XYZ file of C-alpha atoms in Angstrom:
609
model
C -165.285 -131.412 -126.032
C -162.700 -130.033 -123.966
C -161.754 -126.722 -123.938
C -159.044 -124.919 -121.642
C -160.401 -123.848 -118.240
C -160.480 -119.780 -117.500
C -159.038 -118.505 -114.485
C -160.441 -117.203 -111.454
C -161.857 -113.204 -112.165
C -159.539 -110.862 -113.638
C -158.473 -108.033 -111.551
C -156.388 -105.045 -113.163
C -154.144 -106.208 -109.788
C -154.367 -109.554 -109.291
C -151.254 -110.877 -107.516
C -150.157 -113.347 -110.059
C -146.625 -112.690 -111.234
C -142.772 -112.321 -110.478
C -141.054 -115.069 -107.715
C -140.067 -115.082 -104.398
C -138.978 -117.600 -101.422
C -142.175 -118.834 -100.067
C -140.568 -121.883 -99.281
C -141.051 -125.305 -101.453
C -143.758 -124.412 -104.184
C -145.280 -127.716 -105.219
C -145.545 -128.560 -108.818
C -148.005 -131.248 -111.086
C -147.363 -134.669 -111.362
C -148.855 -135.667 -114.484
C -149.134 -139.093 -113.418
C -152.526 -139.782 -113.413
C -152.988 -138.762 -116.841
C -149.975 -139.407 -118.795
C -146.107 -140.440 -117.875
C -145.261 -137.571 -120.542
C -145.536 -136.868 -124.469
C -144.144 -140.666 -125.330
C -146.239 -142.359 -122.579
C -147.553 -145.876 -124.777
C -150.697 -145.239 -122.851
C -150.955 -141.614 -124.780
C -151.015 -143.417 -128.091
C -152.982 -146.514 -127.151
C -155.771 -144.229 -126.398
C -155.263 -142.317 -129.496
C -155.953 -145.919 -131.286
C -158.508 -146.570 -128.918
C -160.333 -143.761 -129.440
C -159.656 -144.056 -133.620
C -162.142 -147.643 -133.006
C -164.247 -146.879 -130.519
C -165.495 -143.574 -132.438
C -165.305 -145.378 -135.805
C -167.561 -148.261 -134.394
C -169.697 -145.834 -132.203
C -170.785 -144.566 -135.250
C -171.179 -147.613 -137.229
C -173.303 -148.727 -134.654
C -176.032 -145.772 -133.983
C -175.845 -143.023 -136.863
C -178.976 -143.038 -138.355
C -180.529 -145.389 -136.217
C -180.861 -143.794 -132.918
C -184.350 -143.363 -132.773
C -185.109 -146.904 -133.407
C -183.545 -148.286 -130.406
C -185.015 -149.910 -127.545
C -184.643 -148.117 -124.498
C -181.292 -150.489 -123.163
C -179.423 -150.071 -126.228
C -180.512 -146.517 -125.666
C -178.883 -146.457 -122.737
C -175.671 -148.795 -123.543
C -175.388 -145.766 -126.053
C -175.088 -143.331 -123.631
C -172.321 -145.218 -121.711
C -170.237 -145.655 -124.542
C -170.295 -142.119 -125.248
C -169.434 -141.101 -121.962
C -166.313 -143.660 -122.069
C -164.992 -142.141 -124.938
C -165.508 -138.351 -123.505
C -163.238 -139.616 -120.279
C -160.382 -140.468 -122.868
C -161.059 -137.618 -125.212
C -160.865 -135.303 -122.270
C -157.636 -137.076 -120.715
C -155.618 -136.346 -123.497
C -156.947 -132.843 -124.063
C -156.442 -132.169 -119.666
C -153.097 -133.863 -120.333
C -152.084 -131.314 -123.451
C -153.230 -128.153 -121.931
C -152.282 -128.242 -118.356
C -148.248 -128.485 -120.043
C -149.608 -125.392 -122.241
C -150.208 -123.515 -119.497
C -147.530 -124.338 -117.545
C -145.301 -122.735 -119.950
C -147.390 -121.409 -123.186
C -144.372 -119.753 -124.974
C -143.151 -123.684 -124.992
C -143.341 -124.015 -128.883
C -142.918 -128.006 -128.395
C -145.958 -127.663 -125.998
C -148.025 -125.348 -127.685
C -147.378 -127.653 -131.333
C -148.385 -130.689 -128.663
C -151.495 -129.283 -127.578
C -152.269 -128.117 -131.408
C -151.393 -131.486 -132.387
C -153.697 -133.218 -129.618
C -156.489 -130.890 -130.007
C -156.747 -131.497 -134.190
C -156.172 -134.908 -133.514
C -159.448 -135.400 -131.031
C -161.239 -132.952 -133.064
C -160.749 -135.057 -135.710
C -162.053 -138.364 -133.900
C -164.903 -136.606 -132.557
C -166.087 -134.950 -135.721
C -167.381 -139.066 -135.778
C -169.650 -138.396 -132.732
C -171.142 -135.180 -133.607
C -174.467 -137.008 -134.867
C -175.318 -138.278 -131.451
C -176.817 -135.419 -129.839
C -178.214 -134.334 -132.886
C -180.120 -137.296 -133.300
C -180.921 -137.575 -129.809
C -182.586 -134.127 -129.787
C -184.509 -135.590 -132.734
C -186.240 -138.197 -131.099
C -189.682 -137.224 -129.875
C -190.936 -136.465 -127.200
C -193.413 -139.067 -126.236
C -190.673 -141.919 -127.547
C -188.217 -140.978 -125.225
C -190.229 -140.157 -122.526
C -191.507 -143.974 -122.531
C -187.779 -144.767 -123.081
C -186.783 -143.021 -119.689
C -189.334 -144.483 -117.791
C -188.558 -148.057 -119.418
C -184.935 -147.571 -118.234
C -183.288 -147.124 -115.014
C -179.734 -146.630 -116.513
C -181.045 -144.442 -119.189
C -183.445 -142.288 -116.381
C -180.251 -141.536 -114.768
C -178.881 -139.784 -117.746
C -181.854 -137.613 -117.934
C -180.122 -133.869 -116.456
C -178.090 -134.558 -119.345
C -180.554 -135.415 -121.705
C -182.263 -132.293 -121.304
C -179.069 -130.025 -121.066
C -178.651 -131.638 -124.606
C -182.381 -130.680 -125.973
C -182.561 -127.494 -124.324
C -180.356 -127.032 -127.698
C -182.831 -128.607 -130.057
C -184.714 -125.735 -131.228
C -181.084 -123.851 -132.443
C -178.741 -127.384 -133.901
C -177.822 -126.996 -137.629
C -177.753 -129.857 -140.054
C -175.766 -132.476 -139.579
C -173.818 -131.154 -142.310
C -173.323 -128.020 -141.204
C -172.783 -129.170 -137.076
C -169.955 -131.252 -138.325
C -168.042 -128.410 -140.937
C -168.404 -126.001 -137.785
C -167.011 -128.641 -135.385
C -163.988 -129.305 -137.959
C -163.747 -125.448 -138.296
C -163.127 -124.291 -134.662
C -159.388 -125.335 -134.585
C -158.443 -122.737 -137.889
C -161.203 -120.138 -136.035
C -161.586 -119.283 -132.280
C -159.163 -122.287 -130.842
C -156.987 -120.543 -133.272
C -158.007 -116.963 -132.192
C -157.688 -118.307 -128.567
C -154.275 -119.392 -129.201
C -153.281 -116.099 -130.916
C -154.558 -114.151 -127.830
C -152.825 -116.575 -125.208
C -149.298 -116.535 -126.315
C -149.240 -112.429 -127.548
C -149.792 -111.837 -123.842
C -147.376 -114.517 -122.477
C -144.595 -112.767 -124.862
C -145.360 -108.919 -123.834
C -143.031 -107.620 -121.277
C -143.271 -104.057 -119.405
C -140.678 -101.562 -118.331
C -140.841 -100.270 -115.454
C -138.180 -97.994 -114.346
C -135.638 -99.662 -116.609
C -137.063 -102.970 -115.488
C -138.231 -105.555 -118.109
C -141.377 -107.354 -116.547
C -144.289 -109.582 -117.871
C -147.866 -109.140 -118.152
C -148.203 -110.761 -114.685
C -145.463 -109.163 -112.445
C -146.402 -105.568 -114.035
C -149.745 -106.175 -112.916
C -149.277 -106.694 -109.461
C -147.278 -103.653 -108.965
C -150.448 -102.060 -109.013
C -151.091 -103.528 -105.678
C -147.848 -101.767 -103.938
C -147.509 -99.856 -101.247
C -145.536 -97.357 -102.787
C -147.741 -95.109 -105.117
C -145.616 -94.145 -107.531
C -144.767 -97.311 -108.388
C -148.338 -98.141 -109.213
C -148.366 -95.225 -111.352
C -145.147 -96.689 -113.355
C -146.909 -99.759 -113.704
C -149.904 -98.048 -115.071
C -148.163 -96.264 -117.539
C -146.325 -99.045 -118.975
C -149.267 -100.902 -119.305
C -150.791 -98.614 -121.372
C -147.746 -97.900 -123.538
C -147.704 -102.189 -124.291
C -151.542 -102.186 -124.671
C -151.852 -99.502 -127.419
C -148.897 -100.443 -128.908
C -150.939 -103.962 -129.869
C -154.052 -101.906 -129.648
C -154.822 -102.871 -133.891
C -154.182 -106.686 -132.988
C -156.313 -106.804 -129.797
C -159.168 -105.133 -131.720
C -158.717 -107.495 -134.435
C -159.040 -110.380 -132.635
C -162.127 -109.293 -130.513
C -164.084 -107.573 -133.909
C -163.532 -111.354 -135.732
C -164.511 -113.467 -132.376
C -167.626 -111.316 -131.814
C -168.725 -111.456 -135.401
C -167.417 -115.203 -135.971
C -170.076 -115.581 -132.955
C -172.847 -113.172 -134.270
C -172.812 -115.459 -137.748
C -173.415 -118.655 -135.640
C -175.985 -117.349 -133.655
C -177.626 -115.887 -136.100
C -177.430 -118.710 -137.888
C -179.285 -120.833 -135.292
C -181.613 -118.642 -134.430
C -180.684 -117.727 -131.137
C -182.481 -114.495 -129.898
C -179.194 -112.930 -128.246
C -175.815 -113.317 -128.138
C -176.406 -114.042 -124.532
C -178.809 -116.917 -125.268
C -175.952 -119.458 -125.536
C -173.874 -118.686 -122.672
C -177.361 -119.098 -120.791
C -178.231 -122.469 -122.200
C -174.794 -123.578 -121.148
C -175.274 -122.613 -117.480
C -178.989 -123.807 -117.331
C -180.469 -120.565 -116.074
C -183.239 -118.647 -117.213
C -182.060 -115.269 -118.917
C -184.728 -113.251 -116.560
C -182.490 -114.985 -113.489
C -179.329 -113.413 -114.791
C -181.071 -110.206 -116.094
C -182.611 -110.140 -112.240
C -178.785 -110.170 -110.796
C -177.727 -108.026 -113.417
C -180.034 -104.717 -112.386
C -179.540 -105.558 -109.167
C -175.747 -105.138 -109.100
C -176.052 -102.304 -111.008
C -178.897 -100.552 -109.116
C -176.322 -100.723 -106.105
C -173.493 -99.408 -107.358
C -173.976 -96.168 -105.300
C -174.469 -98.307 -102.070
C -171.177 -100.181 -102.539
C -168.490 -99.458 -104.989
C -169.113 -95.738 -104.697
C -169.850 -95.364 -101.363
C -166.718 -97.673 -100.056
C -163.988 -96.316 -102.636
C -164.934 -92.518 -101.640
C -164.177 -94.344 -97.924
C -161.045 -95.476 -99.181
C -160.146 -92.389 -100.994
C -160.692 -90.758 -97.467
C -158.187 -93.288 -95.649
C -155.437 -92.490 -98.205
C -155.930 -88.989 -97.721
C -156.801 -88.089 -101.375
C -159.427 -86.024 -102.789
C -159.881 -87.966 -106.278
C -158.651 -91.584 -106.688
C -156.690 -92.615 -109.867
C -157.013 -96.072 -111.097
C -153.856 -96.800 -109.677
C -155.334 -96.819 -106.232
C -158.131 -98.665 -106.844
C -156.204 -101.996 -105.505
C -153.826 -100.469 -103.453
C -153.149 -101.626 -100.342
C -154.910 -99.765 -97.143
C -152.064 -97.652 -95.134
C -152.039 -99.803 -92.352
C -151.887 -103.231 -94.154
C -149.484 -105.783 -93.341
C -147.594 -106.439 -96.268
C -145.625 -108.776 -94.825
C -144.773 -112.121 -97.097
C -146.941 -115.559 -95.964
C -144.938 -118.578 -96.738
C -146.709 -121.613 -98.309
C -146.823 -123.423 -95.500
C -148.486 -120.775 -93.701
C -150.514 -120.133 -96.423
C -151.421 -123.958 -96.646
C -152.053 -124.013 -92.933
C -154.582 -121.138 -92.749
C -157.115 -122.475 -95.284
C -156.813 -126.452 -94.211
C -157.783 -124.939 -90.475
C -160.919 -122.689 -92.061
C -162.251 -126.097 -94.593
C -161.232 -128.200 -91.018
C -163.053 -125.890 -88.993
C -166.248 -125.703 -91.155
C -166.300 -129.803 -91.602
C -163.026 -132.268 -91.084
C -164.400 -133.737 -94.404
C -163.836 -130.890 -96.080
C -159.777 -130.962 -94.808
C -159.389 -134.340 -95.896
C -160.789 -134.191 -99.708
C -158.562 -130.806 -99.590
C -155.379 -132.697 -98.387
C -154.158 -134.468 -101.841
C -154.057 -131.479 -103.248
C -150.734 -130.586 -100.943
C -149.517 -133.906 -100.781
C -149.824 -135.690 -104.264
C -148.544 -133.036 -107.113
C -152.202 -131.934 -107.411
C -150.955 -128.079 -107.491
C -148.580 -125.801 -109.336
C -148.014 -122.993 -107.268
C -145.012 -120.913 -108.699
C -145.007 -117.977 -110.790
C -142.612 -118.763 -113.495
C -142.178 -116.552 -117.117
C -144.543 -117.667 -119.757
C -147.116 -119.556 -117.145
C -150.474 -118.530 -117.795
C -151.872 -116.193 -115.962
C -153.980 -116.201 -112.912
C -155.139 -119.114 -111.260
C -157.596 -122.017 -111.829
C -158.968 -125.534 -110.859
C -159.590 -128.068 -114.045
C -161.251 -131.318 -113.245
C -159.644 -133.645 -115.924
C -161.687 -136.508 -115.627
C -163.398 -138.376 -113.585
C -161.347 -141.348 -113.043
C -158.310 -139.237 -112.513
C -158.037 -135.903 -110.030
C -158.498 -131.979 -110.467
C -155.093 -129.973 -110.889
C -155.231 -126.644 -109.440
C -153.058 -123.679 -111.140
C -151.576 -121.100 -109.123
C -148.952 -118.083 -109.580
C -148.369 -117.822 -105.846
C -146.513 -114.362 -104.350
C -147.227 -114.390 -100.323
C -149.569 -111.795 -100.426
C -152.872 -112.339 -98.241
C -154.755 -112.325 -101.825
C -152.915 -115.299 -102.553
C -153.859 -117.158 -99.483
C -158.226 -116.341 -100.515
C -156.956 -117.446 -103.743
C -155.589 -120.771 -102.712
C -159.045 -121.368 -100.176
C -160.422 -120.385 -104.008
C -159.280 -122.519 -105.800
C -159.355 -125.536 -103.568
C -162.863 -125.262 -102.947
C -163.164 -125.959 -106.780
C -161.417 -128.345 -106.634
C -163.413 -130.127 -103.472
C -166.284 -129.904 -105.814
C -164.667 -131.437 -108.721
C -163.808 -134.101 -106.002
C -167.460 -134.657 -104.822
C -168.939 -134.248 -108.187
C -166.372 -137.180 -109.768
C -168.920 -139.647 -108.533
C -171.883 -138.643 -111.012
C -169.830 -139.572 -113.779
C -168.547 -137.228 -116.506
C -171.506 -136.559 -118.215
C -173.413 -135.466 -114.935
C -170.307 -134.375 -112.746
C -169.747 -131.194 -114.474
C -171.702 -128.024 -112.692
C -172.666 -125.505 -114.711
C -170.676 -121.824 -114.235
C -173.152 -120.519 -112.958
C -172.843 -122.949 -109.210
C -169.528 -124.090 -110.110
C -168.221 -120.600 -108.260
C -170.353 -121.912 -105.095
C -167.626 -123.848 -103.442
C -164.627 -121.614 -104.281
C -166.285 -118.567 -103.007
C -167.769 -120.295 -99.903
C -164.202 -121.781 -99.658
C -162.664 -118.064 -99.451
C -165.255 -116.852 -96.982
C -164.867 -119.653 -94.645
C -160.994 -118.805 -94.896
C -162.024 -115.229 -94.151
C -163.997 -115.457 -91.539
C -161.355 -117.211 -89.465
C -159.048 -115.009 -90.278
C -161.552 -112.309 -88.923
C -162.488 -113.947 -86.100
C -158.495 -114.041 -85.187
C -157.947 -110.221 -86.140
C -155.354 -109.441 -83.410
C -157.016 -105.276 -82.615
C -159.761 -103.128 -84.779
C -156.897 -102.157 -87.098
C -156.313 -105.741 -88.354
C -160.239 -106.136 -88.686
C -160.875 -103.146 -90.685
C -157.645 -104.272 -93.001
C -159.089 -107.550 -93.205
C -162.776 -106.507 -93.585
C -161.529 -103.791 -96.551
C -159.947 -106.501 -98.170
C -163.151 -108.454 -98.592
C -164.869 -106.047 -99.336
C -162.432 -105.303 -102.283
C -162.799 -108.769 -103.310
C -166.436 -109.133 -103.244
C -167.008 -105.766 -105.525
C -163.966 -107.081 -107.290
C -166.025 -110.340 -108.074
C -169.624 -108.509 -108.097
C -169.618 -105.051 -109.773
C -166.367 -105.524 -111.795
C -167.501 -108.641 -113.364
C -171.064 -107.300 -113.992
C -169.714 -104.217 -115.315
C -167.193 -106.761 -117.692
C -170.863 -108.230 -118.659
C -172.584 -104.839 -119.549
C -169.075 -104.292 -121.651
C -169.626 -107.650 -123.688
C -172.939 -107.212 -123.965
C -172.526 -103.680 -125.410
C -169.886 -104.800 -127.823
C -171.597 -107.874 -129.200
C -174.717 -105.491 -129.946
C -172.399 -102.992 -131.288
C -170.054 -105.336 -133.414
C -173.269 -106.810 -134.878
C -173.989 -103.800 -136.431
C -170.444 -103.406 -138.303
C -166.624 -103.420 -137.642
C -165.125 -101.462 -134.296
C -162.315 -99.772 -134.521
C -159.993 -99.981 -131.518
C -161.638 -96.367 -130.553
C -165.012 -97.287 -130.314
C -164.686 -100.432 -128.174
C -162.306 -98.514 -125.462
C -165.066 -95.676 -125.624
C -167.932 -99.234 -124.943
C -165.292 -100.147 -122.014
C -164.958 -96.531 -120.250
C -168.507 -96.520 -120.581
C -169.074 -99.457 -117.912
C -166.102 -98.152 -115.900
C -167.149 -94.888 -114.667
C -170.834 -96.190 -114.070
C -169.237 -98.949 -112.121
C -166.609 -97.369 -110.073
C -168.270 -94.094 -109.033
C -167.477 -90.216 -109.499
C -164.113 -90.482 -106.799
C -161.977 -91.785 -109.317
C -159.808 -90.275 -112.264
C -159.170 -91.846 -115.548
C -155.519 -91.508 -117.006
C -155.392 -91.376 -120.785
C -154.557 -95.015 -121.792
C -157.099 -96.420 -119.282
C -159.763 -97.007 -122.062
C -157.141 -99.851 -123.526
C -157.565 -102.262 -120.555
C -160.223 -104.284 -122.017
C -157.391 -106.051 -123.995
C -155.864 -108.171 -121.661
C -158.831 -109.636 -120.014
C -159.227 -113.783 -121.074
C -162.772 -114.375 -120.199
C -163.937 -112.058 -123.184
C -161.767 -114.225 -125.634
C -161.931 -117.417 -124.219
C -165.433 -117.858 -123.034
C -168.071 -114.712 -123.879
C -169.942 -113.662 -121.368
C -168.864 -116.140 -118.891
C -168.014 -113.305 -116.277
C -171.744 -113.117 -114.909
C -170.853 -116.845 -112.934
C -169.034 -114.716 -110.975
C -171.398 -112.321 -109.790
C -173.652 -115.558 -109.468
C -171.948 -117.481 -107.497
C -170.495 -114.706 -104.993
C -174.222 -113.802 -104.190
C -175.376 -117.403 -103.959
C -172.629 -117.743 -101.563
C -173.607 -114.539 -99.602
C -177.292 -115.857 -99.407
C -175.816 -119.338 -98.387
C -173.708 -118.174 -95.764
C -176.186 -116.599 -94.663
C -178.184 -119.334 -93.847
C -175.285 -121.047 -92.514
C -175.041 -118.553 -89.450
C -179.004 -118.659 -89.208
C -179.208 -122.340 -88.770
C -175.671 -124.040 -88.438
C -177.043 -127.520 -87.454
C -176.939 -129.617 -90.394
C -176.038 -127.596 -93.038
C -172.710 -129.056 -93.596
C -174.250 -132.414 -94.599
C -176.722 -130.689 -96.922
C -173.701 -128.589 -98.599
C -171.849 -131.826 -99.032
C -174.926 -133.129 -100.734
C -175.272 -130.238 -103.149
C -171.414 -130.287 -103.802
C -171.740 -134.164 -104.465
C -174.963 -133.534 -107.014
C -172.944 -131.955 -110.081
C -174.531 -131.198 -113.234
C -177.172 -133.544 -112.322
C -179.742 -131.079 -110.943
C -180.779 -127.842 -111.584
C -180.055 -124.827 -109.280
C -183.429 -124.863 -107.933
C -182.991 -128.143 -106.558
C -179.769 -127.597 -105.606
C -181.125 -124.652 -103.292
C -184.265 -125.435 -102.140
C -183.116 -127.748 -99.248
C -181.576 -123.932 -97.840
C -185.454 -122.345 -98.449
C -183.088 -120.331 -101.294
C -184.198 -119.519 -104.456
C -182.199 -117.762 -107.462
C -184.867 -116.638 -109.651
C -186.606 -114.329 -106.480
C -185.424 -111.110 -107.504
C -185.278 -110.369 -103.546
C -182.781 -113.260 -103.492
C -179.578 -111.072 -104.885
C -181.090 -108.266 -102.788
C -180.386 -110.281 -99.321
C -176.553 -111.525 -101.024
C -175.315 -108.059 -101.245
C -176.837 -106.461 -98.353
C -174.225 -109.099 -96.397
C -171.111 -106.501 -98.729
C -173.246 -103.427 -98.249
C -172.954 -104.553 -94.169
C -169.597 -104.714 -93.915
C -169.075 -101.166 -95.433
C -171.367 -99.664 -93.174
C -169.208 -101.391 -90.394
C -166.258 -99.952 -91.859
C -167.815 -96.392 -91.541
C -168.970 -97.182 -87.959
C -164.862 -97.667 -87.467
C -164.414 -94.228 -88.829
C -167.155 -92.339 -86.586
């Protein structure tokens, strides 16, 4: 079912707020989904849906293990067909959420759509039950009996790997009517308290979003403004933050206890189709380098700035010689269609729509959610990107980001939607390759040594940004779930779980203002999606490692890339990376992705010597 995607990794400064004149900021077109709220299509596939579920289930509840291996297979097809519209009209719904989520016609819209498809699809929730009854021998024969149905089979097994934890039928169906009045609701709650909360900063009213880039100015004690008032908003809703994070971990504890799953990790890992020692391998090996990178290049940075001890304010702050100069969109545009061009043409052209057809909303407007994402919609329509674009040079690695998403989503379209969709875990593979490719032109055009070591800090910013911050955001959800399992948190004890992970993560040079400890409440990814944050981590290294191998042996990698890119959800990440002699579950394998960050700090000490 569909749920709303989660931006890009939340940075305490990521660039995603306020307006400027960037020149024309492109917007969605909605077209290939829906005309608008009183489109006839909408409600034709509302009806649609209302007999196709009703006869779907007619047809096969009850009977699905009795059916030849064709009708097996037919089965599968209609479910798919009826996924495509069920996840139109949910893509359709939230995309206008997030455009504007303090909207109360378009949040009642998306409420409205979202109980209305939960409703039809309570009717199909016996399918992969039943499937994941069958045995094993009879649909083994049934696979090999069936070409259509042998195609199906990545999805097949994503489905069983779920067998040994699925409820009654009974009970699968009261939870699936459920979620709307419990975490969608939760979710909701969350979403549009932050899209209401504004900030002052000197006598300035801001949102979440504009406040939160300050912290990325040049001028210091504006970053220390924005800090504070920050931390005045966040304990001021401290109670209701804590509130909703105690009932979504425990809501989540009760289910997984209830299906036996051995950690609150376990589902988040089924999901993504990797084994929990692969993650567990990435995980101690992030953290067993925190000296080598995080600490090692913000004492370099503290050095640069000229400051003994480094408050949290500076951890984002720009470098003393960066340009801070504005980039226009078309600049912006222009710079990441050359890198994608540069790497493979192919790569500029399935990039190109995205400029040209409404297939991106780029400005920062008030109540927009926040950050920046790619969605896929369907297959048989396009991806939408989501941006809050503000001219910095973030912004640009954002857009080559995003994009590469959405060049994924592009490729992957052709498996269908049951196969297209890539698990989190390689879904991050094009968007971070995308940024790096962007980056290394960019580098490779650095005008002096002073524009280099800006541009190299930057990365290197980004990459612990995306590595140690989001495996630190892991260790802090996987503390709290353990800890919230054992009884209610009070608002205290979960900022003293978050300022925990911090000062392991970012290293002895920094400083902790009182009112620090409350930043864990703005963060989406630990509402929306638990411990989704590791992908991340996952896919910057796999990247690392990949681009690796792209330098090693250019000549025909781009064809294999496109191949992996094109395969979807419909292998798993070993296959995916064997044709680059890579392998994920080699605990050497994250070893060799951040040596490539721990490489470029050493070459920004070299500049220092």
């Amino acid at each position: 079912m569909f749920t709303l995607p989660l931006p890009r990794p939340v940075l305490d400064a990521e660039p995603t707020g306020g307006a400027g004149a960037f020149g024309a900021l492109p917007e969605w077109d909605f077209s290939a989904l829906y005309a608008g709220e009183d489109d006839p299509k909408l409600q034709d596939d509302l009806a649609q849906l209302d007999t196709d579920t009703a006869g779907f289930a007619a047809d096969y509840e009850g009977k699905l293990a009795t059916l030849p291996a064709s009708a097996l297979a037919q089965s599968i097809l209609r479910y798919e067909a009826m996924d495509v519209v069920m996840g139109r009209v949910m893509s359709f719904a939230g995309l206008r959420y997030y455009q504007n989520t303090t909207d109360a016609a378009r949040s009642k819209f998306m409420a409205d759509m979202q109980n209305k498809i939960t409703e039809l699809s309570a009717r199909l929730v016996f399918y992969t039950l039943e499937l994941n009854r069958i045995e094993d021998a009879t649909l083994d024969a049934a696979l090999a009996a069936d070409e259509t149905l042998a195609r199906y089979k990545p999805w097949i097994d994503r489905v069983r790997a779920a067998k040994p934890y699925q409820l009654s039928d009974e009970m699968e169906k009261f939870l699936h009517d459920k979620s709307v009045v419990g975490t969608a609701a939760w979710n909701r709650l969350f979403d549009e308290t932050m899209a209401g909360l504004t900030f002052t900063v000197d006598g300035e009213e801001l949102p979440l979003e504009a406040t939160l880039t300050l912290l990325s100015d040049t001028d210091r004690s504006k970053r220390e403004a924005a800090t504070h008032a920050l931390i005045a908003v966040f304990r001021g809703h401290l109670p209701l933050f804590a509130r909703i994070t105690n009932t979504l971990a425990k809501e989540k504890e009760i289910e997984d206890r209830w299906r036996g799953l051995p950690t609150p990790q376990a589902g988040r890992h089924l999901a993504n189709h990797v084994e929990p020692e692969v993650v567990e391998a990435l995980r101690n090996a992030v953290v067993a380098a925190y000296p080598r990178l995080s600490h090692r290049y913000y004492a370099l940075k503290a050095k640069w700035m000229g400051l003994e001890r480094m408050q949290v304010w500076d951890r984002n702050a720009p470098l003393p010689d960066s340009d801070d100069r504005k980039i226009g969109w078309d600049d912006a545009r222009d710079m990441v269609m050359q890198a994608y061009a540069g790497f493979d043409p192919r790569m500029a052209d399935l990039a190109e729509p995205f400029f040209t057809e409404g297939w991106i909303d780029a400005p920062a407007k008030a109540g927009k959610a926040p950050g920046a994402f790619a969605h896929p919609t369907v297959t048989d329509a396009h991806p939408f990107v989501m941006l809050n674009y503000l001219g910095k040079q973030r912004d640009v690695m954002t857009l080559a980001h995003e994009l590469g998403h959405g060049v994924h989503q592009r490729l992957a379209a052709s498996q269908g939607e049951l196969l297209s969709s890539t698990p989190l875990t390689l879904a991050e593979t094009a968007s971070v390759f995308g940024e790096m490719l962007t980056f290394r032109r960019l580098l490779d055009q650095a005008p002096d040594q002073k524009a280099r070591k800006v541009l190299l800090a930057g990365k290197v910013e980004d990459m612990i940004n995306t590595v140690v911050r989001q495996i630190a955001f892991y260790d802090f959800e996987c503390k709290l779930h353990a800890a919230r399992a054992e009884g209610e948190l009070t608002p205290d004890q979960i900022n003293d779980i978050w300022m925990s992970v911090q000062a392991e993560s970012l290293g002895p040079v920094f400083d902790f203002v009182d009112g620090y400890e409350t930043f864990w409440t703005y963060i989406p990814h630990f509402i929306h999606s638990p411990f989704y944050v590791y992908a991340y981590a996952f896919g910057d290294g796999l990247v690392n490692a990949l681009y690796a191998r792209y330098e090693e042996a250019p000549e025909g990698f781009q064809d294999k890339y496109f191949d992996m890119l094109r395969a979807g959800g419909s292998k798993h990440h070993k296959e995916l990376l064997a044709p680059f002699g890579l392998d994920a579950s080699d605990p050497a394998f994250w070893d060799k992705g951040l040596s490539l960050i721990e490489s470029m700090i050493d070459e920004l000490e070299a500049m220092d010597s």
